[in-house]
Amino acid sequence: MNSSTPEHHPTRVLVTGGAGFIGANFLQHMVPAYPDVAFVTLDALTYAGHRRNIAPVAEADNFTFVEGDIADAALVGRLFDEHAFTTVVHFAAESHVDRSIQDPLAFVRTNVVGTATLLEAARTAWRDDGDYRFHHISTDEVFGELGAEGTFTEATPYAPRSPYAASKAGSDHLVRAYGHTYGLPFTLSNTSNNYGPYQHPEKLIPLVILRALREQPIPVYGDGQNVRDWLHVQDHALALDCILRHGRTGQTYLVSAEVERTNLHLVETLTDLVDAALDRPAGTARQHITFVTDRPGHDFRYAVDASRVRDELSWRPQYDLPAGLEQTVRWYLDHPDWLEAITDEDYAAYIDAQYGT
Ligand code: NAD
Ligand code: TDX
């Protein structure tokens, strides 16, 4: 293993969680961009993963889909043997904070045990001095919450506050421990809230678009003054492409477009965009905004300082928030079949349990 390689040249890449929101956007960028690189995605197709998210790359010669669990050590070991991966890009996770409050152990199993299983397989397979890299995708939520001022940096101490954030923090610690103890060549990124096409409508932005479209109550937790920092998922995919090839081994990169909004401001913007796109009278969807009981332990504010990824790797976001939100609203309105498929009986049961509507 070489822990000081400055550049990495991926050849055979295992992408975990490729049928989910960010993984699918990443594959839709990478598979056509690098036709000589083989991509294998391993995804358990939980409620959050859908084959139709990877339909645009499914037929490509350099793409293979494997249905399975990252915590299945025998399967993961067999895939390493069969494909001789040079690279792992690890997205697979339980990703929704509200679900982690209902069922924390599912998060520990996938996010902690699943990540450890992948790390063990990589450590076992990568015993020579080859050009290898394990890139771990994580979240800014590992740093806890901010007050009205300040930003997270790569030096911010970990202080996770939800079971989701704690399980992601555990996975980050494991990745760094494998780097330190075994010399496993890794990079790690902590990203702010993503938005864009193919996001499951349990998350705020697609949930609001869907419910504005259907003229259903639009739930805003607490007083709507919590702040999130929003990054378009396609900009995230470009940042990951950059970090994977040019990021320094053992380094962490915080990724964000550094665009903060209160939830209420964002929800009002989205409802207005949906009305405009559907030629409805202004204010139609706003009438459905409903303040509901706050999320337990709700983090007040996230804000990320992304200067390292900008300065070291010259990455810049392409979308500003107004253009990104408009494109996103358009995408959901233009994909009624996708919305129909994803809002199945399980989704209805989840919404009923979560919101009672
Ligand atoms: P997602 O929930 O949309 O997708 C997760 C994918 O992982 C799904 O396809 C699911 O089927 C798969 N999966 C879940 N458990 C699995 C298992 N045990 N084995 C194999 N596959 C499994 O999540 P996302 O929003 O695309 O997030 C991807 C990654 O990015 C996660 O690690 C998440 O923590 C991180 N992240 C997300 C955001 C965000 O705003 N969405 C922000 C920062 C970091
Ligand atoms: O119905 C809602 N009403 C509401 O007010 C929902 C679903 C959310 N919210 C609030 C809670 C948050 O302050 O909106 C904000 C965004 O909520 P989510 O979309 O659930 O995202 P968040 O909890 O911020 O976490 C997201 O960003 C970081 C992803 O789900 C994580 O996977 C990622 O790590």
Coordinates of C-alpha atoms and ligand atoms in Angstrom, one line a residue:
M1 CA 0.0 0.0 0.0
N2 CA 1.2 3.5 -0.7
S3 CA -0.1 6.1 1.7
S4 CA 1.6 9.1 0.1
T5 CA 0.4 8.8 -3.6
P6 CA -0.8 12.3 -4.6
E7 CA -2.8 11.2 -7.7
H8 CA -5.0 8.2 -8.1
H9 CA -5.9 6.5 -11.4
P10 CA -9.1 4.5 -11.0
T11 CA -9.4 1.4 -13.2
R12 CA -11.9 -0.9 -11.6
V13 CA -14.3 0.9 -9.3
L14 CA -16.7 -0.4 -6.7
V15 CA -19.5 2.1 -6.1
T16 CA -21.6 1.2 -3.1
G17 CA -25.2 2.6 -2.9
G18 CA -25.2 3.6 -6.6
A19 CA -29.0 3.2 -6.9
G20 CA -29.6 5.9 -4.3
F21 CA -29.8 9.6 -4.9
I22 CA -26.1 10.8 -4.9
G23 CA -24.7 7.5 -6.1
A24 CA -27.0 7.5 -9.1
N25 CA -26.0 11.1 -10.0
F26 CA -22.3 10.2 -9.6
L27 CA -22.6 7.1 -11.9
Q28 CA -24.6 9.1 -14.5
H29 CA -21.6 11.5 -14.6
M30 CA -18.7 9.0 -14.3
V31 CA -19.8 6.0 -16.5
P32 CA -20.0 8.0 -19.7
A33 CA -17.1 10.3 -18.8
Y34 CA -14.6 7.4 -18.3
P35 CA -15.5 4.6 -20.8
D36 CA -12.2 2.8 -20.1
V37 CA -13.0 2.5 -16.4
A38 CA -15.1 -0.4 -15.1
F39 CA -17.8 0.5 -12.6
V40 CA -19.5 -2.1 -10.4
T41 CA -22.3 -0.9 -8.1
L42 CA -23.3 -2.9 -5.1
D43 CA -26.7 -1.8 -3.7
A44 CA -29.2 -3.6 -1.5
L45 CA -32.1 -1.8 -3.1
T46 CA -33.6 -0.8 0.2
Y47 CA -36.7 1.6 0.1
A48 CA -34.2 4.3 -0.9
G49 CA -32.6 2.5 -3.9
H50 CA -34.2 2.1 -7.3
R51 CA -33.1 0.5 -10.5
R52 CA -34.7 3.3 -12.5
N53 CA -32.2 5.7 -10.9
I54 CA -29.4 3.9 -12.8
A55 CA -31.4 3.2 -16.0
P56 CA -29.4 5.8 -17.9
V57 CA -26.2 3.8 -17.4
A58 CA -27.6 0.3 -17.1
E59 CA -26.7 -0.7 -20.7
A60 CA -23.2 0.8 -20.8
D61 CA -20.4 -1.7 -21.4
N62 CA -18.4 -0.4 -18.5
F63 CA -21.2 -0.8 -15.9
T64 CA -22.3 -3.8 -13.8
F65 CA -25.1 -3.8 -11.2
V66 CA -24.9 -6.2 -8.2
E67 CA -27.8 -6.4 -5.8
G68 CA -26.5 -7.1 -2.3
D69 CA -25.7 -5.9 1.2
I70 CA -22.4 -4.1 2.0
A71 CA -22.5 -5.9 5.4
D72 CA -22.3 -9.3 3.7
A73 CA -18.6 -10.1 4.1
A74 CA -18.7 -13.2 1.9
L75 CA -20.3 -11.3 -1.0
V76 CA -18.0 -8.3 -0.7
G77 CA -14.9 -10.5 -0.5
R78 CA -16.1 -12.4 -3.6
L79 CA -16.6 -9.1 -5.5
F80 CA -13.1 -8.0 -4.7
D81 CA -11.7 -11.4 -5.9
E82 CA -13.7 -11.3 -9.1
H83 CA -13.2 -7.6 -10.1
A84 CA -9.8 -6.8 -8.5
F85 CA -11.0 -3.3 -7.6
T86 CA -8.5 -0.5 -7.5
T87 CA -11.0 1.9 -6.0
V88 CA -14.0 2.0 -3.7
V89 CA -16.4 5.0 -3.7
H90 CA -18.6 4.4 -0.7
F91 CA -22.1 6.0 -0.7
A92 CA -24.3 3.2 0.7
A93 CA -25.9 4.2 3.9
E94 CA -29.1 4.7 5.8
S95 CA -29.4 8.4 5.2
H96 CA -32.6 9.9 6.7
V97 CA -32.3 11.6 10.1
D98 CA -36.0 11.1 10.9
R99 CA -35.8 7.3 10.2
S100 CA -32.7 7.1 12.4
I101 CA -34.8 8.5 15.3
Q102 CA -37.4 5.7 14.7
D103 CA -34.9 2.8 14.1
P104 CA -31.3 3.6 15.1
L105 CA -30.0 0.1 14.9
A106 CA -30.5 -0.2 11.2
F107 CA -28.2 2.8 10.9
V108 CA -25.5 1.2 13.1
R109 CA -25.7 -1.9 11.1
T110 CA -25.4 -0.4 7.6
N111 CA -23.3 2.7 8.3
V112 CA -20.9 1.3 10.9
V113 CA -20.8 -2.5 10.4
G114 CA -21.3 -2.2 6.6
T115 CA -18.4 0.3 6.3
A116 CA -16.2 -1.9 8.5
T117 CA -17.0 -4.9 6.2
L118 CA -15.9 -2.9 3.1
L119 CA -12.7 -1.7 4.9
E120 CA -11.8 -5.3 5.8
A121 CA -12.3 -6.5 2.3
A122 CA -10.1 -3.6 0.9
R123 CA -7.4 -4.2 3.5
T124 CA -7.3 -7.9 2.7
A125 CA -7.2 -7.3 -1.1
W126 CA -4.8 -4.4 -1.2
R127 CA -1.7 -6.0 0.2
D128 CA 0.8 -4.9 -2.6
D129 CA 2.1 -1.5 -3.5
G130 CA -0.6 -0.8 -6.1
D131 CA -2.5 2.4 -6.8
Y132 CA -5.6 2.0 -4.6
R133 CA -8.0 4.3 -3.0
F134 CA -11.0 4.0 -0.6
H135 CA -13.2 7.2 -0.9
H136 CA -15.7 7.5 1.9
I137 CA -18.7 9.9 1.5
S138 CA -19.9 11.5 4.7
T139 CA -21.8 14.4 6.0
D140 CA -21.4 17.7 7.7
E141 CA -23.8 16.5 10.4
V142 CA -20.9 14.7 12.1
F143 CA -19.8 18.1 13.5
G144 CA -23.1 18.7 15.3
E145 CA -24.9 22.0 15.0
L146 CA -23.8 25.7 14.8
G147 CA -25.4 28.8 16.3
A148 CA -26.1 31.9 14.2
E149 CA -22.4 32.4 13.5
G150 CA -19.4 30.4 12.3
T151 CA -18.7 27.5 9.8
F152 CA -17.5 23.9 9.9
T153 CA -13.9 23.3 8.7
E154 CA -11.8 20.2 8.4
A155 CA -10.5 20.9 11.9
T156 CA -13.9 21.1 13.6
P157 CA -14.2 18.4 16.4
Y158 CA -16.8 15.7 15.9
A159 CA -20.1 16.2 18.0
P160 CA -22.8 14.2 16.3
R161 CA -26.3 14.6 17.8
S162 CA -28.6 12.2 15.9
P163 CA -28.3 8.4 15.6
Y164 CA -27.7 9.0 11.8
A165 CA -24.9 11.5 12.5
A166 CA -23.4 9.3 15.2
S167 CA -23.4 6.3 12.8
K168 CA -21.7 8.4 10.1
A169 CA -19.2 9.7 12.6
G170 CA -18.4 6.1 13.6
S171 CA -17.9 5.2 9.9
D172 CA -15.5 8.2 9.4
H173 CA -13.5 7.1 12.5
L174 CA -13.2 3.6 11.2
V175 CA -11.9 4.8 7.8
R176 CA -9.3 7.0 9.4
A177 CA -8.3 4.2 11.8
Y178 CA -7.7 1.8 8.9
G179 CA -5.6 4.5 7.2
H180 CA -3.6 5.0 10.4
T181 CA -3.2 1.4 11.5
Y182 CA -3.0 -0.5 8.2
G183 CA -1.9 2.3 5.8
L184 CA -5.2 1.9 3.9
P185 CA -5.1 4.7 1.2
F186 CA -8.3 6.7 1.8
T187 CA -9.8 10.0 1.1
L188 CA -12.9 11.3 2.9
S189 CA -15.5 14.0 2.1
N190 CA -18.1 15.6 4.4
T191 CA -20.8 17.3 2.4
S192 CA -23.6 19.7 3.1
N193 CA -27.3 19.1 2.2
N194 CA -27.6 17.9 -1.4
Y195 CA -30.6 18.6 -3.7
G196 CA -31.4 17.8 -7.3
P197 CA -32.9 14.9 -9.4
Y198 CA -33.6 11.4 -8.1
Q199 CA -33.8 12.4 -4.4
H200 CA -36.2 10.3 -2.3
P201 CA -39.3 12.4 -1.3
E202 CA -38.8 11.7 2.4
K203 CA -36.2 14.6 2.2
L204 CA -37.3 18.2 2.5
I205 CA -36.9 19.5 -1.1
P206 CA -38.6 16.7 -3.1
L207 CA -41.2 16.3 -0.3
V208 CA -42.2 19.9 -0.7
I209 CA -42.3 19.8 -4.5
L210 CA -44.4 16.6 -4.4
R211 CA -46.9 18.0 -1.8
A212 CA -47.1 21.4 -3.5
L213 CA -47.9 19.6 -6.8
R214 CA -50.6 17.5 -5.1
E215 CA -51.8 20.4 -3.0
Q216 CA -51.3 18.5 0.3
P217 CA -50.1 19.9 3.6
I218 CA -46.4 20.9 3.5
P219 CA -44.9 20.1 6.9
V220 CA -42.3 22.6 8.3
Y221 CA -40.7 21.5 11.5
G222 CA -40.8 23.9 14.5
D223 CA -40.7 27.5 13.4
G224 CA -38.9 26.9 10.1
Q225 CA -35.9 29.0 11.2
N226 CA -33.3 26.1 11.1
V227 CA -30.7 26.7 8.5
R228 CA -29.2 24.3 5.9
D229 CA -26.3 24.8 3.4
W230 CA -27.4 23.6 0.0
L231 CA -25.3 21.9 -2.8
H232 CA -26.6 20.7 -6.1
V233 CA -26.0 16.9 -6.4
Q234 CA -24.4 17.3 -9.9
D235 CA -21.8 19.7 -8.4
H236 CA -21.2 17.1 -5.7
A237 CA -20.6 14.5 -8.3
L238 CA -18.0 16.7 -10.0
A239 CA -16.3 17.4 -6.7
L240 CA -16.1 13.7 -6.0
D241 CA -14.6 13.0 -9.4
C242 CA -11.9 15.6 -8.6
I243 CA -11.2 14.4 -5.1
L244 CA -11.0 10.8 -6.2
R245 CA -8.3 11.4 -8.8
H246 CA -6.5 14.5 -7.4
G247 CA -7.2 14.5 -3.6
R248 CA -4.3 13.8 -1.3
T249 CA -4.3 10.3 0.3
G250 CA -5.4 10.5 4.0
Q251 CA -7.0 13.9 3.4
T252 CA -10.5 15.1 4.3
Y253 CA -12.4 17.6 2.1
L254 CA -15.5 19.5 3.1
V255 CA -17.8 20.1 0.1
S256 CA -20.5 22.7 -0.1
A257 CA -21.6 25.6 -2.3
E258 CA -21.7 27.8 0.8
V259 CA -25.4 28.8 0.3
E260 CA -27.4 29.0 3.5
R261 CA -31.2 29.3 3.7
T262 CA -33.7 29.0 6.5
N263 CA -36.1 26.0 5.9
L264 CA -39.1 28.4 5.7
H265 CA -37.5 30.6 3.1
L266 CA -36.6 27.5 1.0
V267 CA -40.1 26.0 1.3
E268 CA -41.7 29.3 0.2
T269 CA -39.3 29.6 -2.8
L270 CA -40.2 26.0 -3.8
T271 CA -43.9 26.4 -3.5
D272 CA -43.7 29.6 -5.6
L273 CA -41.6 27.8 -8.3
V274 CA -44.2 24.9 -8.4
D275 CA -47.1 27.4 -8.8
A276 CA -45.2 29.2 -11.6
A277 CA -44.3 26.0 -13.4
L278 CA -47.9 24.9 -13.3
D279 CA -49.3 28.3 -14.2
R280 CA -51.3 28.4 -11.0
P281 CA -52.2 31.6 -9.2
A282 CA -49.3 32.9 -7.0
G283 CA -49.7 31.7 -3.4
T284 CA -51.7 28.5 -4.2
A285 CA -49.2 26.1 -2.7
R286 CA -48.1 28.5 0.1
Q287 CA -51.5 28.1 1.6
H288 CA -50.6 24.4 2.4
I289 CA -47.5 25.3 4.5
T290 CA -48.2 23.8 7.9
F291 CA -46.0 24.2 11.0
V292 CA -45.7 20.8 12.7
T293 CA -44.0 19.4 15.9
D294 CA -40.2 19.8 15.7
R295 CA -37.8 17.0 15.0
P296 CA -36.4 15.7 18.3
G297 CA -32.8 17.0 18.8
H298 CA -33.2 19.1 15.6
D299 CA -29.8 20.6 14.7
F300 CA -30.2 24.4 14.3
R301 CA -27.7 25.3 11.6
Y302 CA -25.1 23.8 9.3
A303 CA -22.7 25.9 7.3
V304 CA -19.5 24.6 5.6
D305 CA -16.3 26.3 4.7
A306 CA -15.3 24.6 1.4
S307 CA -12.1 26.6 0.9
R308 CA -9.8 23.5 0.9
V309 CA -11.6 21.7 -2.0
R310 CA -11.7 25.1 -3.9
D311 CA -8.1 26.0 -3.3
E312 CA -6.4 22.6 -3.5
L313 CA -8.5 21.1 -6.3
S314 CA -9.9 24.1 -8.1
W315 CA -13.4 22.7 -7.8
R316 CA -16.2 25.3 -8.2
P317 CA -20.0 24.7 -8.0
Q318 CA -21.7 25.3 -11.3
Y319 CA -25.2 25.9 -10.0
D320 CA -26.3 28.9 -8.0
L321 CA -29.3 28.1 -5.8
P322 CA -32.1 29.9 -7.8
A323 CA -31.1 28.1 -11.0
G324 CA -30.5 24.8 -9.2
L325 CA -34.0 24.9 -7.5
E326 CA -35.7 25.8 -10.8
Q327 CA -34.0 22.9 -12.6
T328 CA -34.9 20.6 -9.7
V329 CA -38.6 21.6 -9.7
R330 CA -38.7 21.2 -13.4
W331 CA -37.1 17.7 -13.2
Y332 CA -39.7 16.4 -10.7
L333 CA -42.6 17.8 -12.6
D334 CA -41.2 16.3 -15.8
H335 CA -40.8 12.8 -14.2
P336 CA -44.3 11.8 -13.0
D337 CA -43.6 8.1 -13.6
W338 CA -40.6 8.3 -11.3
L339 CA -42.6 10.0 -8.6
E340 CA -45.4 7.5 -9.1
A341 CA -43.0 4.6 -8.7
I342 CA -41.3 5.9 -5.7
T343 CA -44.4 6.9 -3.8
D344 CA -45.6 3.3 -3.4
E345 CA -47.4 1.7 -0.5
D346 CA -44.3 1.7 1.7
Y347 CA -43.9 5.4 1.1
A348 CA -47.5 6.1 2.0
A349 CA -47.1 4.1 5.2
Y350 CA -44.0 6.1 6.1
I351 CA -45.7 9.4 5.4
D352 CA -48.7 8.4 7.4
A353 CA -46.6 7.3 10.4
Q354 CA -44.4 10.4 10.2
Y355 CA -47.0 13.1 9.5
G356 CA -50.4 11.5 10.0
T357 CA -51.5 12.8 6.6
Ligands
NAD1 P1 -29.9 7.4 -0.3 O1 -30.7 7.0 0.9 O2 -30.7 8.1 -1.4 O3 -29.3 6.2 -1.0 C1 -28.6 5.2 -0.2 C2 -28.4 4.0 -1.1 O4 -27.7 3.0 -0.4 C3 -29.7 3.3 -1.6 O5 -29.6 3.0 -3.0 C4 -29.8 2.1 -0.8 O6 -30.5 1.0 -1.4 C5 -28.3 1.7 -0.5 N1 -28.1 0.9 0.7 C6 -28.6 1.2 1.9 N2 -28.2 0.2 2.8 C7 -27.4 -0.6 2.1 C8 -26.7 -1.8 2.4 N3 -26.7 -2.3 3.6 N4 -26.0 -2.4 1.4 C9 -26.0 -1.9 0.2 N5 -26.7 -0.8 -0.2 C10 -27.4 -0.2 0.7 O7 -28.7 8.3 0.2 P2 -28.0 9.6 -0.5 O8 -28.7 10.8 -0.1 O9 -27.7 9.2 -1.9 O10 -26.6 9.6 0.4 C11 -25.5 8.9 -0.1 C12 -24.3 9.1 0.9 O11 -24.1 10.5 1.0 C13 -24.6 8.6 2.3 O12 -23.5 8.0 2.8 C14 -25.0 9.8 3.1 O13 -24.7 9.7 4.4 C15 -24.1 10.8 2.4 N6 -24.6 12.2 2.4 C16 -25.8 12.6 1.9 C17 -26.2 13.9 1.9 C18 -27.6 14.3 1.4 O14 -27.9 15.5 1.4 N7 -28.4 13.4 0.8 C19 -25.4 14.9 2.4 C20 -24.1 14.5 2.9 C21 -23.7 13.2 2.9
TDX2 O1 -40.9 17.4 6.4 C1 -39.9 18.0 6.7 N1 -40.0 19.2 7.3 C2 -38.9 20.0 7.7 O2 -39.0 21.1 8.2 C3 -38.5 17.4 6.5 C4 -38.4 16.1 5.9 C5 -37.5 18.2 6.9 N2 -37.6 19.4 7.5 C6 -36.4 20.1 7.9 C7 -35.4 19.4 8.8 C8 -34.1 20.0 8.4 O3 -33.8 21.1 9.1 O4 -35.7 20.5 6.7 C9 -34.3 20.4 6.9 C10 -33.8 19.4 5.9 O5 -34.3 18.1 6.3 P1 -33.9 16.8 5.5 O6 -34.1 16.9 4.1 O7 -34.4 15.6 6.3 O8 -32.3 16.8 5.7 P2 -31.3 16.9 6.9 O9 -31.9 16.3 8.1 O10 -30.7 18.3 7.0 O11 -30.1 15.8 6.4 C11 -29.7 15.8 5.0 O12 -28.5 16.5 4.9 C12 -27.4 15.9 5.4 C13 -29.6 14.4 4.5 O13 -30.8 13.7 4.7 C14 -28.5 13.6 5.2 O14 -28.3 12.3 4.6 C15 -27.2 14.4 5.0 O15 -26.2 13.8 5.7

